[in-house]
Short mmCIF file of C-alpha atoms and ligand atoms in Angstrom, two decimals:
data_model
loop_
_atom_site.label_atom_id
_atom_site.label_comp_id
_atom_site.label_asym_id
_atom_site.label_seq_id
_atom_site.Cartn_x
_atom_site.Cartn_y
_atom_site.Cartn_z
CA UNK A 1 0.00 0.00 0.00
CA UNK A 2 1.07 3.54 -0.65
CA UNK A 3 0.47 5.81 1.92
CA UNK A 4 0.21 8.99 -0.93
CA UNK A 5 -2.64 7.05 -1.73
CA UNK A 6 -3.63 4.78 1.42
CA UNK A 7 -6.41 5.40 3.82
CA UNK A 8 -4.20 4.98 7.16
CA UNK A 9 -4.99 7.76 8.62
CA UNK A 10 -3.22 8.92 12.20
CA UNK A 11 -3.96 11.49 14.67
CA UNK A 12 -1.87 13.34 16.38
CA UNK A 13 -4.21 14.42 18.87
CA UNK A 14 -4.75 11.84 21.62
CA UNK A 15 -8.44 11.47 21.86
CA UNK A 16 -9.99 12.74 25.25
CA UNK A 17 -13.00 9.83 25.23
CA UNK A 18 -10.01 7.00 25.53
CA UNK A 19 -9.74 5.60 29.02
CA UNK A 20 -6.76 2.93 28.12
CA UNK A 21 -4.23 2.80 26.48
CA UNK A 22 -4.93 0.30 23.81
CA UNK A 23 -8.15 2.39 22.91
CA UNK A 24 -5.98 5.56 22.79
CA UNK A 25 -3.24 3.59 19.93
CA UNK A 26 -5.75 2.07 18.10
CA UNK A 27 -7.97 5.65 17.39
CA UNK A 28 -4.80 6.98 17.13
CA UNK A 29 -3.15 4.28 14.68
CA UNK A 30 -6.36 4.55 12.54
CA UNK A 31 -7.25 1.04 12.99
CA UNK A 32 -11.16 1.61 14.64
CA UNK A 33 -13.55 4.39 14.38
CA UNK A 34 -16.48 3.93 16.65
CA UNK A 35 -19.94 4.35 14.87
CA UNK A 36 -22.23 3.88 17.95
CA UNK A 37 -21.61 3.30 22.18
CA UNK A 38 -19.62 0.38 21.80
CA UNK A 39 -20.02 -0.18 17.87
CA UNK A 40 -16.64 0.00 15.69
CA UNK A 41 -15.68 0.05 11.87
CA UNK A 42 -12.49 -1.22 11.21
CA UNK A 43 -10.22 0.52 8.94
CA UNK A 44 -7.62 -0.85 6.60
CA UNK A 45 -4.83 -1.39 9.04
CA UNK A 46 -7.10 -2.78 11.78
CA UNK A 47 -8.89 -4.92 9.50
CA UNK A 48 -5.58 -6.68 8.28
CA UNK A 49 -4.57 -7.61 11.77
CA UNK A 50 -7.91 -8.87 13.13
CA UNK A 51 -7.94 -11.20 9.79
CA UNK A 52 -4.66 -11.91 11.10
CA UNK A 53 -5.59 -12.96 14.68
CA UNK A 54 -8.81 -14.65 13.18
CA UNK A 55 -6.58 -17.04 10.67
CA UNK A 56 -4.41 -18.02 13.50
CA UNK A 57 -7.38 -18.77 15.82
CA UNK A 58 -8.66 -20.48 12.56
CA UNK A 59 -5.54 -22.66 11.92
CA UNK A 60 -5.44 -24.18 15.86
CA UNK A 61 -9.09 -24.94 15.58
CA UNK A 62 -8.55 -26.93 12.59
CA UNK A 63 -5.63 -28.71 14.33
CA UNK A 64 -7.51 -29.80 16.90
CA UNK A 65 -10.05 -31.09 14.98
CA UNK A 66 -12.90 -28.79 15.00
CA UNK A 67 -14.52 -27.58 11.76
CA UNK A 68 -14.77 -24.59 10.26
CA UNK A 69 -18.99 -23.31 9.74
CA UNK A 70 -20.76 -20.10 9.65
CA UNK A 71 -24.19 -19.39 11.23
CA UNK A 72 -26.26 -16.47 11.19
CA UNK A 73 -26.12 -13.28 13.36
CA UNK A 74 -29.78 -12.90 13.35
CA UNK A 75 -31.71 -16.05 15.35
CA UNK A 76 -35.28 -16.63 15.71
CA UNK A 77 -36.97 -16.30 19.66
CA UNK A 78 -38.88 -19.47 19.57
CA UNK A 79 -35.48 -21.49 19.35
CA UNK A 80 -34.03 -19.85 22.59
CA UNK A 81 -37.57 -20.43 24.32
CA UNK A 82 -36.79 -24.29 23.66
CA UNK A 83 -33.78 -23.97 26.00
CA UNK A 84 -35.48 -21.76 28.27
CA UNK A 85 -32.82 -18.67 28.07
CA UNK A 86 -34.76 -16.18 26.19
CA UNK A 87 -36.46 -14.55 29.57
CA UNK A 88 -33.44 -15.32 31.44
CA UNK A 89 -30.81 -13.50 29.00
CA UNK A 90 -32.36 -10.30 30.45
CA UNK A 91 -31.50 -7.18 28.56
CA UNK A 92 -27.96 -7.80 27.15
CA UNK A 93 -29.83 -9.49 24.46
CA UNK A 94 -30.83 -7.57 21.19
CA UNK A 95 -34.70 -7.78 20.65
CA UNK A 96 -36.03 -7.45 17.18
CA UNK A 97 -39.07 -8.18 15.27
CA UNK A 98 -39.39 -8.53 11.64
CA UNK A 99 -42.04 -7.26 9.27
CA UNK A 100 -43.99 -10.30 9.90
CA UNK A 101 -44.29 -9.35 14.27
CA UNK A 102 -41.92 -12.30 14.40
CA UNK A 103 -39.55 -12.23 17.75
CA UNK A 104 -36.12 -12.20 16.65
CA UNK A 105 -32.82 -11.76 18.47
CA UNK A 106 -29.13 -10.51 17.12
CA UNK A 107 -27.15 -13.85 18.58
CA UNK A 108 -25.01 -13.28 21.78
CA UNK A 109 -23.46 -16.47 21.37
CA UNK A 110 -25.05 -20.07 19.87
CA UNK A 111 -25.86 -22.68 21.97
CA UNK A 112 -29.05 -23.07 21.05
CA UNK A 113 -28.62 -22.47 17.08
CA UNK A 114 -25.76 -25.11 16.66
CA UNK A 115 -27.37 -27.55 19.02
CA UNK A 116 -30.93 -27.47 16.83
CA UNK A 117 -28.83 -27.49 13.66
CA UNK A 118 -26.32 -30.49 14.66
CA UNK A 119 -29.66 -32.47 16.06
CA UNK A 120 -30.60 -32.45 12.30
CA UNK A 121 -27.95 -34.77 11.41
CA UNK A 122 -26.87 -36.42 14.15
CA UNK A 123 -28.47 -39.86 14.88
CA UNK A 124 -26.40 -42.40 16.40
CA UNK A 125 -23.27 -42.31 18.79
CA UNK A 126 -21.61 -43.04 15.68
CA UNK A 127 -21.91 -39.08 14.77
CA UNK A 128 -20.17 -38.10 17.63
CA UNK A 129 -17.51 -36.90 18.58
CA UNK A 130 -18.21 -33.24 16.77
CA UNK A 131 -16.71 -30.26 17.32
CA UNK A 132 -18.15 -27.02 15.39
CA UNK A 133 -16.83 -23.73 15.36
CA UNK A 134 -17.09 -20.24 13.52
CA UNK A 135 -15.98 -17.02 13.80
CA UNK A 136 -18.91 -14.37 13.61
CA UNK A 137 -20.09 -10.93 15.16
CA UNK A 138 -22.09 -11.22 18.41
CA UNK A 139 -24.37 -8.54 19.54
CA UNK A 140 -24.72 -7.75 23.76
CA UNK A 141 -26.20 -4.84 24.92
CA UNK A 142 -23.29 -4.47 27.76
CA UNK A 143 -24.61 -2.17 30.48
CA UNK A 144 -20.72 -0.32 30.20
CA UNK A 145 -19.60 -0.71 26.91
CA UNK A 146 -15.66 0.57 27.51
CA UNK A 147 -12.23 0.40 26.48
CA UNK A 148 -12.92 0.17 22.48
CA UNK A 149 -13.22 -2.79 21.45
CA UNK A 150 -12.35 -4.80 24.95
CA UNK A 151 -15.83 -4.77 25.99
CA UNK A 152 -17.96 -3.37 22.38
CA UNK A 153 -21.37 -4.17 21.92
CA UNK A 154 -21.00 -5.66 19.13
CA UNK A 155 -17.75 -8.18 18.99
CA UNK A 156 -16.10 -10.64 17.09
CA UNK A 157 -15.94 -14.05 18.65
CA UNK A 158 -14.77 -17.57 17.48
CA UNK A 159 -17.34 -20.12 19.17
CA UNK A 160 -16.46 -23.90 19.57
CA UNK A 161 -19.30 -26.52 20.66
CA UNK A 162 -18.68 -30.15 20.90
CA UNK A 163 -20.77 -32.89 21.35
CA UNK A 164 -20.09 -36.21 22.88
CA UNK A 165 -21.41 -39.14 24.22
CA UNK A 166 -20.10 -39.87 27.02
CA UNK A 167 -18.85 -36.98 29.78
CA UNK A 168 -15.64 -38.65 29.85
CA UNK A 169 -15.35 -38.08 25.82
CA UNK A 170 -16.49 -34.54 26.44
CA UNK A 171 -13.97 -34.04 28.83
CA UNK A 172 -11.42 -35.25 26.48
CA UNK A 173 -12.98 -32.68 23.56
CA UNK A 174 -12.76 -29.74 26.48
CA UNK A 175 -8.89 -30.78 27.07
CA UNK A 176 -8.22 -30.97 23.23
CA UNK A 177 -9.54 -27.11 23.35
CA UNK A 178 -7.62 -26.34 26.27
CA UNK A 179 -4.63 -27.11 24.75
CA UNK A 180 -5.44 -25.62 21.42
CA UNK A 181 -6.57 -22.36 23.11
CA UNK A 182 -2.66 -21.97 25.07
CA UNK A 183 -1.10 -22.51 21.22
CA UNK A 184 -3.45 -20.14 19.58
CA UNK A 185 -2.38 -17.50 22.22
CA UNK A 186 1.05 -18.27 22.58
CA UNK A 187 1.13 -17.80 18.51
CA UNK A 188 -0.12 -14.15 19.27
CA UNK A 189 3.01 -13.49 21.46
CA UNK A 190 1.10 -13.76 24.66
CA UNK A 191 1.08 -15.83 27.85
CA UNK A 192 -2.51 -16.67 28.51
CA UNK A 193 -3.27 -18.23 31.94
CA UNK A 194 -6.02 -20.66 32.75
CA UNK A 195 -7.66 -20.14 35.32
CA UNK A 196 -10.96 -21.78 36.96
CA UNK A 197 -14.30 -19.29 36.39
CA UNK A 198 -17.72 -19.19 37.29
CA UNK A 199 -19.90 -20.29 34.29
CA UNK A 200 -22.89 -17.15 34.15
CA UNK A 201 -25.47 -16.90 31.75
CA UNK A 202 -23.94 -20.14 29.66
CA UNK A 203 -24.07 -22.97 32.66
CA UNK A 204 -21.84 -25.81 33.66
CA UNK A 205 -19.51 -27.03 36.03
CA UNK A 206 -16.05 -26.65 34.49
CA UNK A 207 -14.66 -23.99 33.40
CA UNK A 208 -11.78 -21.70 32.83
CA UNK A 209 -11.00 -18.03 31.69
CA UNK A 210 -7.79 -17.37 29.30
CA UNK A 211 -6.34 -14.49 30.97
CA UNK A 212 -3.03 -12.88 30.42
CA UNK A 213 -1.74 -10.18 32.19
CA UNK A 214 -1.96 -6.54 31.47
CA UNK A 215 -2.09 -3.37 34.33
CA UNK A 216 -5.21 -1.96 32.66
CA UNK A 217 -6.97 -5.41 32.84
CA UNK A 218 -10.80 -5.69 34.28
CA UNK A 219 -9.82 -8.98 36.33
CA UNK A 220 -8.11 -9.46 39.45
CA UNK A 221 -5.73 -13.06 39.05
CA UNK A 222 -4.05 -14.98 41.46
CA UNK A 223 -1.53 -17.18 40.37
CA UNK A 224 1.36 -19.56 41.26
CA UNK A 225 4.83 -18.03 39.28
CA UNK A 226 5.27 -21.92 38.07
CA UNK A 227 2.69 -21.00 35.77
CA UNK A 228 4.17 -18.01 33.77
CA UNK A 229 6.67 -20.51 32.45
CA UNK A 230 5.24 -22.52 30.86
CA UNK A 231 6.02 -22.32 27.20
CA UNK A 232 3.36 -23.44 25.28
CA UNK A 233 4.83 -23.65 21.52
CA UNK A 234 7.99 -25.75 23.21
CA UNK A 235 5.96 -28.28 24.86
CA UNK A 236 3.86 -28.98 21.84
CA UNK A 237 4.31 -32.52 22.18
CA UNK A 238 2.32 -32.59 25.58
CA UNK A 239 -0.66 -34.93 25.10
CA UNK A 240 -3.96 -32.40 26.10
CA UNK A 241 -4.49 -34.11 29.22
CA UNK A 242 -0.53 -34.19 30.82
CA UNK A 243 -1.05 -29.98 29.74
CA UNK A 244 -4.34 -29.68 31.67
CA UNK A 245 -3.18 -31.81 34.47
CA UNK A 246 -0.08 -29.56 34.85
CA UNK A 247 -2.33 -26.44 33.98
CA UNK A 248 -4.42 -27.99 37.64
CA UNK A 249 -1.61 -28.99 39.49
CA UNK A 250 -1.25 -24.86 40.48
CA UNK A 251 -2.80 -22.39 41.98
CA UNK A 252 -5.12 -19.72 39.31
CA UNK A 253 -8.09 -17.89 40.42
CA UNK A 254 -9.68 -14.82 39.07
CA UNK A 255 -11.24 -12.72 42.23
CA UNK A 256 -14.86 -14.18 41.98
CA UNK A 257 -13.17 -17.89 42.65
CA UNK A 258 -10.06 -16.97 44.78
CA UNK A 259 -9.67 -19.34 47.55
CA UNK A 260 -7.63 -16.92 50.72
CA UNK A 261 -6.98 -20.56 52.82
CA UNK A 262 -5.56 -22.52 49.36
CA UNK A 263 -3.43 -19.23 48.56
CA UNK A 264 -2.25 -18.50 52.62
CA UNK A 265 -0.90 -21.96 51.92
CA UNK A 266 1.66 -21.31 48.81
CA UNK A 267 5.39 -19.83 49.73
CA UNK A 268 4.80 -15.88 49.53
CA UNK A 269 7.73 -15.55 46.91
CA UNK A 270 5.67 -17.88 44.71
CA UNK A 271 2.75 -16.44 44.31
CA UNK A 272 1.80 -13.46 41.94
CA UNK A 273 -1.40 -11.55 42.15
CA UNK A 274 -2.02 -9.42 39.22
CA UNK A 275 -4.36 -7.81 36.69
CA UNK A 276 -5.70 -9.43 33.39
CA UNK A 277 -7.70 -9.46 30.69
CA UNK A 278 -9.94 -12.37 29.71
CA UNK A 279 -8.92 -13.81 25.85
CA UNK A 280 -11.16 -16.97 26.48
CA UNK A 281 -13.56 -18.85 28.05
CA UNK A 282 -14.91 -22.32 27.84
CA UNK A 283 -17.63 -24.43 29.37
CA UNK A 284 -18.47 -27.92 29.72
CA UNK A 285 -22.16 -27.94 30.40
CA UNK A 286 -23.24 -31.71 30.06
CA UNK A 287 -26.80 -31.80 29.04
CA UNK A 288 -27.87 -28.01 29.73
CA UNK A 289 -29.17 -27.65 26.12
CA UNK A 290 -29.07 -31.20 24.71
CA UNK A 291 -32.27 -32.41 26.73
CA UNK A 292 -34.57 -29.80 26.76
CA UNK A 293 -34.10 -29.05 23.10
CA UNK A 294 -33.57 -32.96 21.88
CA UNK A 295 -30.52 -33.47 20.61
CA UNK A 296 -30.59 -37.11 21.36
CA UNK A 297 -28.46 -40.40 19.72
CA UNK A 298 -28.62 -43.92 20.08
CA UNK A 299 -25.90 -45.52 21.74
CA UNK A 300 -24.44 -48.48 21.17
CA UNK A 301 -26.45 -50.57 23.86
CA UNK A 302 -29.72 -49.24 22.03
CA UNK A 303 -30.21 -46.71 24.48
CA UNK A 304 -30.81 -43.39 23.96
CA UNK A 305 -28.58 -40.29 24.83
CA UNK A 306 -28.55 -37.00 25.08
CA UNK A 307 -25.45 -34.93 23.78
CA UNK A 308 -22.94 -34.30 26.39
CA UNK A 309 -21.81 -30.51 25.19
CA UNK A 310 -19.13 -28.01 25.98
CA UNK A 311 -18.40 -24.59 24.67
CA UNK A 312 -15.31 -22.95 23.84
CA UNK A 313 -15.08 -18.47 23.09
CA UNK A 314 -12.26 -16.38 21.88
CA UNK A 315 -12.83 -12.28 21.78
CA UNK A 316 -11.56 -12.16 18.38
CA UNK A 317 -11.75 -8.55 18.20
CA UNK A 318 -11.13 -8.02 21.70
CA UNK A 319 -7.69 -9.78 21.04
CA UNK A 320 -6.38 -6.91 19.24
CA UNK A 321 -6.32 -5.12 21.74
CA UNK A 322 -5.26 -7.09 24.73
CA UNK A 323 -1.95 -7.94 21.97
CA UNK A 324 -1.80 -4.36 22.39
CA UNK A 325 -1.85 -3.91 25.90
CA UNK A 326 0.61 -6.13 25.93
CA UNK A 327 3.09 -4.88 23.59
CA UNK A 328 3.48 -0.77 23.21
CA UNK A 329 6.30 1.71 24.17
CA UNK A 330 5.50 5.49 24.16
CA UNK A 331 5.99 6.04 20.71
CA UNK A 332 3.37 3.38 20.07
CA UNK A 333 2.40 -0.21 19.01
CA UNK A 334 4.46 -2.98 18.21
CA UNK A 335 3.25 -5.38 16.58
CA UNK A 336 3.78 -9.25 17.00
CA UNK A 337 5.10 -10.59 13.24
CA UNK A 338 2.65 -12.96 13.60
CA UNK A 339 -0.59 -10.35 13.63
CA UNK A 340 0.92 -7.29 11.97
CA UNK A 341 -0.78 -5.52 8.97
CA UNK A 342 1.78 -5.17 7.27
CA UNK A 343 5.28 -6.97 7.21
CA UNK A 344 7.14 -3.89 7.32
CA UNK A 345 7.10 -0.13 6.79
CA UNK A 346 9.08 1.48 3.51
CA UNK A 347 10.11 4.88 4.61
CA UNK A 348 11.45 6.83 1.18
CA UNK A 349 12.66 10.00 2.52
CA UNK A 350 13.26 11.92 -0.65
CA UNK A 351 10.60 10.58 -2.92
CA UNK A 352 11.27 12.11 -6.41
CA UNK A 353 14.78 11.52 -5.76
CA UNK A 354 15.84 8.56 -8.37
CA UNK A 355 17.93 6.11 -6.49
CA UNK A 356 15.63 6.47 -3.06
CA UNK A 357 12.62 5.93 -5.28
CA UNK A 358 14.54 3.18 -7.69
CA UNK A 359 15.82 1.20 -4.17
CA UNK A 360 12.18 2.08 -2.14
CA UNK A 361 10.17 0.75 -5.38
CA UNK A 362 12.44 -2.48 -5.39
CA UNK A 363 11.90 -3.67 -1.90
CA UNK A 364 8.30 -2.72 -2.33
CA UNK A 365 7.76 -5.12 -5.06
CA UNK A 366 9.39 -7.69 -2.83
CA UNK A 367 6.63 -7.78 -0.39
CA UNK A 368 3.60 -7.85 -2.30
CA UNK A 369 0.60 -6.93 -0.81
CA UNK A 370 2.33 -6.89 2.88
CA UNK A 371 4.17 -3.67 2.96
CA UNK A 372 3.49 0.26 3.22
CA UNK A 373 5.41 2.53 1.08
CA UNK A 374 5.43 6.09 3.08
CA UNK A 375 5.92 8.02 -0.46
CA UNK A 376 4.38 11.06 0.99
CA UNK A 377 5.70 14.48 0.85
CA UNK A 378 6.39 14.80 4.62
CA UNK A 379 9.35 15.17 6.70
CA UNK A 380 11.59 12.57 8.10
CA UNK A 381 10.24 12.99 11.47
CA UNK A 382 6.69 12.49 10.71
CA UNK A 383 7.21 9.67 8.78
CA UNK A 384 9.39 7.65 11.68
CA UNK A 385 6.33 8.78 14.05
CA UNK A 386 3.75 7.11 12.43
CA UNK A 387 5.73 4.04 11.45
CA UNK A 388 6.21 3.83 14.93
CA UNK A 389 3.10 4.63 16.11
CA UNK A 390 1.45 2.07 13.71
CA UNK A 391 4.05 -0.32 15.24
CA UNK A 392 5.36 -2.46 11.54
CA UNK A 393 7.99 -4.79 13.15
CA UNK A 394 10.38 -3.80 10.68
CA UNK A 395 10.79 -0.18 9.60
CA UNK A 396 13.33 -0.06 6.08
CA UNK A 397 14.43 3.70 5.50
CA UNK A 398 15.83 4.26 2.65
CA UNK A 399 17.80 8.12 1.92
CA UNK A 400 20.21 9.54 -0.44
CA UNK A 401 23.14 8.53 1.32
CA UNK A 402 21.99 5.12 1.49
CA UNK A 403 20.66 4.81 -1.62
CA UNK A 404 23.74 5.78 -3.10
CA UNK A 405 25.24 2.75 -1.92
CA UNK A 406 22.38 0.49 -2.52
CA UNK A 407 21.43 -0.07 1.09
CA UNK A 408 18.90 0.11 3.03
CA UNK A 409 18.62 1.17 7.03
CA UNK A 410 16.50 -1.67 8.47
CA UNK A 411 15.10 -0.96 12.13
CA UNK A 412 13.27 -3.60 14.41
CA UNK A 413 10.30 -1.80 16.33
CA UNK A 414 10.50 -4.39 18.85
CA UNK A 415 14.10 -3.42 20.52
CA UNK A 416 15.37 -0.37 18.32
CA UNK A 417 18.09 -2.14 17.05
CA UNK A 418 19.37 -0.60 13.54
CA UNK A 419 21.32 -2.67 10.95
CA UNK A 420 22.79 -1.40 7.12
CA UNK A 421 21.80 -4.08 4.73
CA UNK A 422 22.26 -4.62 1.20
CA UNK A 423 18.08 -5.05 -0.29
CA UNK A 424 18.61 -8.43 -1.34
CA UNK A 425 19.74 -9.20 2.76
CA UNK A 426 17.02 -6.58 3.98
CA UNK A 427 14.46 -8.75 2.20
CA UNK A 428 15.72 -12.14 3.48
CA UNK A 429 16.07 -10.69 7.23
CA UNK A 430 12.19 -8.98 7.18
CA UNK A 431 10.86 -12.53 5.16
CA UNK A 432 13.15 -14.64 8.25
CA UNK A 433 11.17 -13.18 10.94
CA UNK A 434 7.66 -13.35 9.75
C1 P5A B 501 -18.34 -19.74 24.78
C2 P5A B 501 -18.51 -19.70 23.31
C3 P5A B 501 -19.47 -17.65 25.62
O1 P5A B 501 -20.21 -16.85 25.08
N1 P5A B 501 -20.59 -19.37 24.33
C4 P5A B 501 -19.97 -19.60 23.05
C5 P5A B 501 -19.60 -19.15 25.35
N2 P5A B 501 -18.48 -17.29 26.47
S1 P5A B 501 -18.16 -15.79 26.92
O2 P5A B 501 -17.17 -15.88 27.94
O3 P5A B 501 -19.34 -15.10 27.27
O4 P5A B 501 -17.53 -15.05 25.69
C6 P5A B 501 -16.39 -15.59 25.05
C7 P5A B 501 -15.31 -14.54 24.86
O5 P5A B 501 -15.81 -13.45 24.10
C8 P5A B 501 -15.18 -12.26 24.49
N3 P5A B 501 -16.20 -11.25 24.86
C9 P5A B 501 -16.17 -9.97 24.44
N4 P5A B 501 -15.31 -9.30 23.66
C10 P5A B 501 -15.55 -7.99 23.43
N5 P5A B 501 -16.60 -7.33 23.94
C11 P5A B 501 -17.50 -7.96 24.72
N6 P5A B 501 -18.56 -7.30 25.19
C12 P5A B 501 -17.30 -9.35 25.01
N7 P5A B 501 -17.97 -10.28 25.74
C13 P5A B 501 -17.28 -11.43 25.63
C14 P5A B 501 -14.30 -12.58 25.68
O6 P5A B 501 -12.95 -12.73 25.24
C15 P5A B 501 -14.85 -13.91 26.16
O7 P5A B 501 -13.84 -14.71 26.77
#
C-alpha cells in the first residue's frame, strides 16, 4: 500500500473519550472508528490484523479437529424459548421483530442455534464426537460498553461446541480445546493463563477463563509463578491431558473464585497476584441444552442419549487489543510478526529523488501486498512517528546517502536495534522473521 494514496490515517491528537491505552493507539493508529456506544468500523490497518488474529485462531481450531462453519447473526426467539434462556438473557440481548411481528434476536453467542442445527444430522453415537466452530459478530447490549473494542457491543468471537457421548469423551474434547486455546495464544506473542471461572449466563460445572496479564486489565488473578513458564509452543508434544493436568496442578483464580486458605498456603515468593484481561472462556455444560431441546443419539447398547456438550469463546476482536496492551512503548504499538498488517514499513525519505525511489520501489515489489510505502511528501520525522506509532515490526528507511550505496537502514520496532543491509539481505532478514 502507498500511503500517498492509502487510507491509514493517524492522529496526532490523543483522543480525550479514551480511558486505556490500547483504545488511545488504536484511534490513534487509525485502525477503529467507533460508529455507535460500543459499535466500531475497522479501517484498513485494523482490519488486516484482526484477519490476522482470526486465521491463526482459525488454523489451531482446525488442528484440533474442530470444523470450520458459519451461522447467522440474526436467530429466531422461539429457538431460545426451547432452551429456556430467552427470559433469562435479560437485557444484554438484542430484541427485534421482523415485518412479519416475528420475535427475533441478534445472537449473543449459539448454543441453542448449533445444538438445533447439529440435532438435524446427528443420529447415532456413531456421529459423535463433533466439534463445530465459527468465527462471527455477536451482539450484547453491555450495560458499560468501555475500552474500544475490549468490551464493544457488538464483537467478534470464534465459538467452539462439541458434542459427545459420554462426559468422559467430552472431557477429552474440552482438554483438546484447552490445549489448542494456550497454542493459539502463545502464537499471538502472549502468555494466557487458565484459570478456573464461574460459568454465568452459559451454565456448567467446568470452566476456565484465558487471561493474560496486562495493568489496565478488568480482572483481578491470582496465580502460582510456576505458571508463567510454561512455554506453550515448546511443549507442543504434551498430550492435552498431561497440559491440563499440569495447567491444575497450580494455583489460578480470578477474584470471583479466589480461595484466601488454598493461597495462605503457597510460599509468599511464589505467588503473583495481578491484573488481566480475559482472551477466552470455555464451558463444559453436560446436558444443559441437549435435553430440553432434543438433541438425542442412540448408543451403542440401544439406548438413547442425550449430547454431552461443551463450549469454547475467543474475543476475536477483543484480542487486538489485549496484543496491544501487551506490547506498546510510548511512541506506540508494536506489533507481534505474527498479527501485523503489514510486514514492514518502507520509509522513502526523498521521494522524487531517483535512487531512493529506484531502491524504495524495489523492496516494495518484494513484499507484495504486505508492505506500506510512506511516499508522501512529509518530513523525516513524521514519517518515523507514524511508522512507529502504527508499530510495523520492521521499519526499512531508505535516503540519499543510502541509496547511493544500494542499502537500506532496516530498524526492528521491537528493541530499536538498527542494521545497514544490502536489499537483497534486507528482504531475506524482514521474510526470516515473519
Ligand atoms: C463460549 C462460546 C461464551 O459466550 N458461548 C460460546 C460461550 N463465552 S463468553 O465468555 O461469554 O464469551 C467468550 C469470549 O468473548 C469475548 N467477549 C467480548 N469481547 C468484546 N466485547 C464484549 N462485550 C465481550 N464479551 C465477551 C471474551 O474474550 C470472552 O472470553
Amino acid at each position: 500500500m502507498r500511503l500517498s494514496r492509502a487510507f491509514l490515517p493517524t492522529l496526532k491528537e490523543t483522543p480525550a473519550e479514551a480511558e486505556v491505552l490500547s483504545h488511545r493507539l488504536m484511534l490513534r493508529a487509525g485502525l477503529i472508528r467507533q460508529t455507535s456506544a460500543g459499535i466500531y468500523a475497522w479501517l484498513p490497518a485494523g482490519q488486516r490484523v484482526l484477519r490476522n488474529v482470526a486465521q491463526i485462531v482459525r488454523e489451531e481450531q482446525d488442528r484440533a479437529g474442530a470444523q470450520e462453519i458459519l451461522m447467522p447473526t440474526i436467530q429466531s426467539a422461539e429457538l431460545w424459548r426451547r432452551s429456556g434462556r430467552y427470559d433469562d438473557y435479560g437485557k444484554e440481548m438484542l430484541r427485534i421483530r421482523d415485518r412479519g411481528d416475528r420475535e427475533m434476536l441478534y445472537g449473543p453467542t449459539n448454543e441453542e442455534m448449533v445444538t438445533d442445527l447439529f440435532k438435524a444430522y446427528a443420529k447415532s453415537y456413531r456421529d459423535l464426537p463433533r466439534n463445530l466452530y465459527h468465527i462471527q459478530w455477536k451482539f450484547r447490549d453491555e450495560v458499560r460498553p468501555r475500552f474500544g473494542v475490549m468490551r464493544g457491543r457488538e464483537f467478534l468471537m470464534k465459538d467452539a461446541y462439541s458434542f459427545d457421548v459420554t462426559p468422559e469423551g467430552a472431557r477429552e474434547s474440552y482438554r483438546a480445546m484447552f490445549r489448542a486455546y494456550l497454542r493459539t495464544f502463545a502464537r499471538m506473542g502472549l502468555k494466557a493463563i487458565p484459570m478456573q471461572a464461574d460459568t454465568g449466563p452459559i451454565g456448567g460445572d467446568l470452566s476456565h477463563e484465558f487471561i493474560i496479564l496486562a495493568e489496565t486489565g478488568e480482572s483481578v488473578v491470582y496465580l502460582h509463578r510456576d505458571l508463567l513458564a510454561f512455554d506453550a509452543l515448546a511443549n507442543d508434544d504434551m498430550d492435552a491431558k498431561a497440559v491440563m493436568d499440569f495447567w491444575t496442578s497450580r494455583y489460578a483464580a480470578t477474584d470471583e473464585k479466589h480461595d484466601e486458605a488454598a493461597w495462605d498456603a503457597i510460599p509468599e515468593a511464589e505467588r503473583v497476584s495481578a491484573r488481566g484481561i480475559e482472551v477466552g472462556h470455555i464451558f463444559y455444560f453436560g446436558k444443559k441444552y441437549s435435553a430440553p431441546m432434543g438433541l438425542q443419539v442412540a448408543g451403542a447398547d440401544g439406548s438413547t442419549v442425550a449430547a454431552e456438550m461443551g463450549s469454547y469463546g475467543i474475543g476475536v476482536s477483543r484480542l487486538v487489543a489485549a496484543i496491544i496492551e501487551a506490547s506498546h512503548d510510548d511512541e506506540g504499538i508494536i506489533w507481534p510478526d505474527s498479527v501485523a498488517p503489514f510486514a514492514c514499513a518502507i520509509l522513502n525519505l526523498k521521494p522524487g529523488d531517483a535512487a531512493t525511489d529506484g531502491l524504495a520501489e524495489q523492496l516494495y515489489a518484494a513484499f507484495p501486498g504486505n508492505a506500506v510505502l510512506d511516499d508522501r511528501e512529509e518530513r523525516a520525522g513524521a514519517k518515523f512517528a507514524d511508522a512507529d506509532l502504527i508499530g510495523h515490526p520492521w521499519q526499512a528507511v531508505i535516503g540519499p546517502r543510502g541509496a547511493a550505496r544500494g542499502v537500506v537502514e532496516l530498524k526492528r520496532r521491537a528493541t530499536g536495534e538498527r542494521v545497514e543491509l544490502p536489499l537483497a539481505e534486507a528482504v531475506a532478514r524482514i521474510k526470516g522473521a515473519a
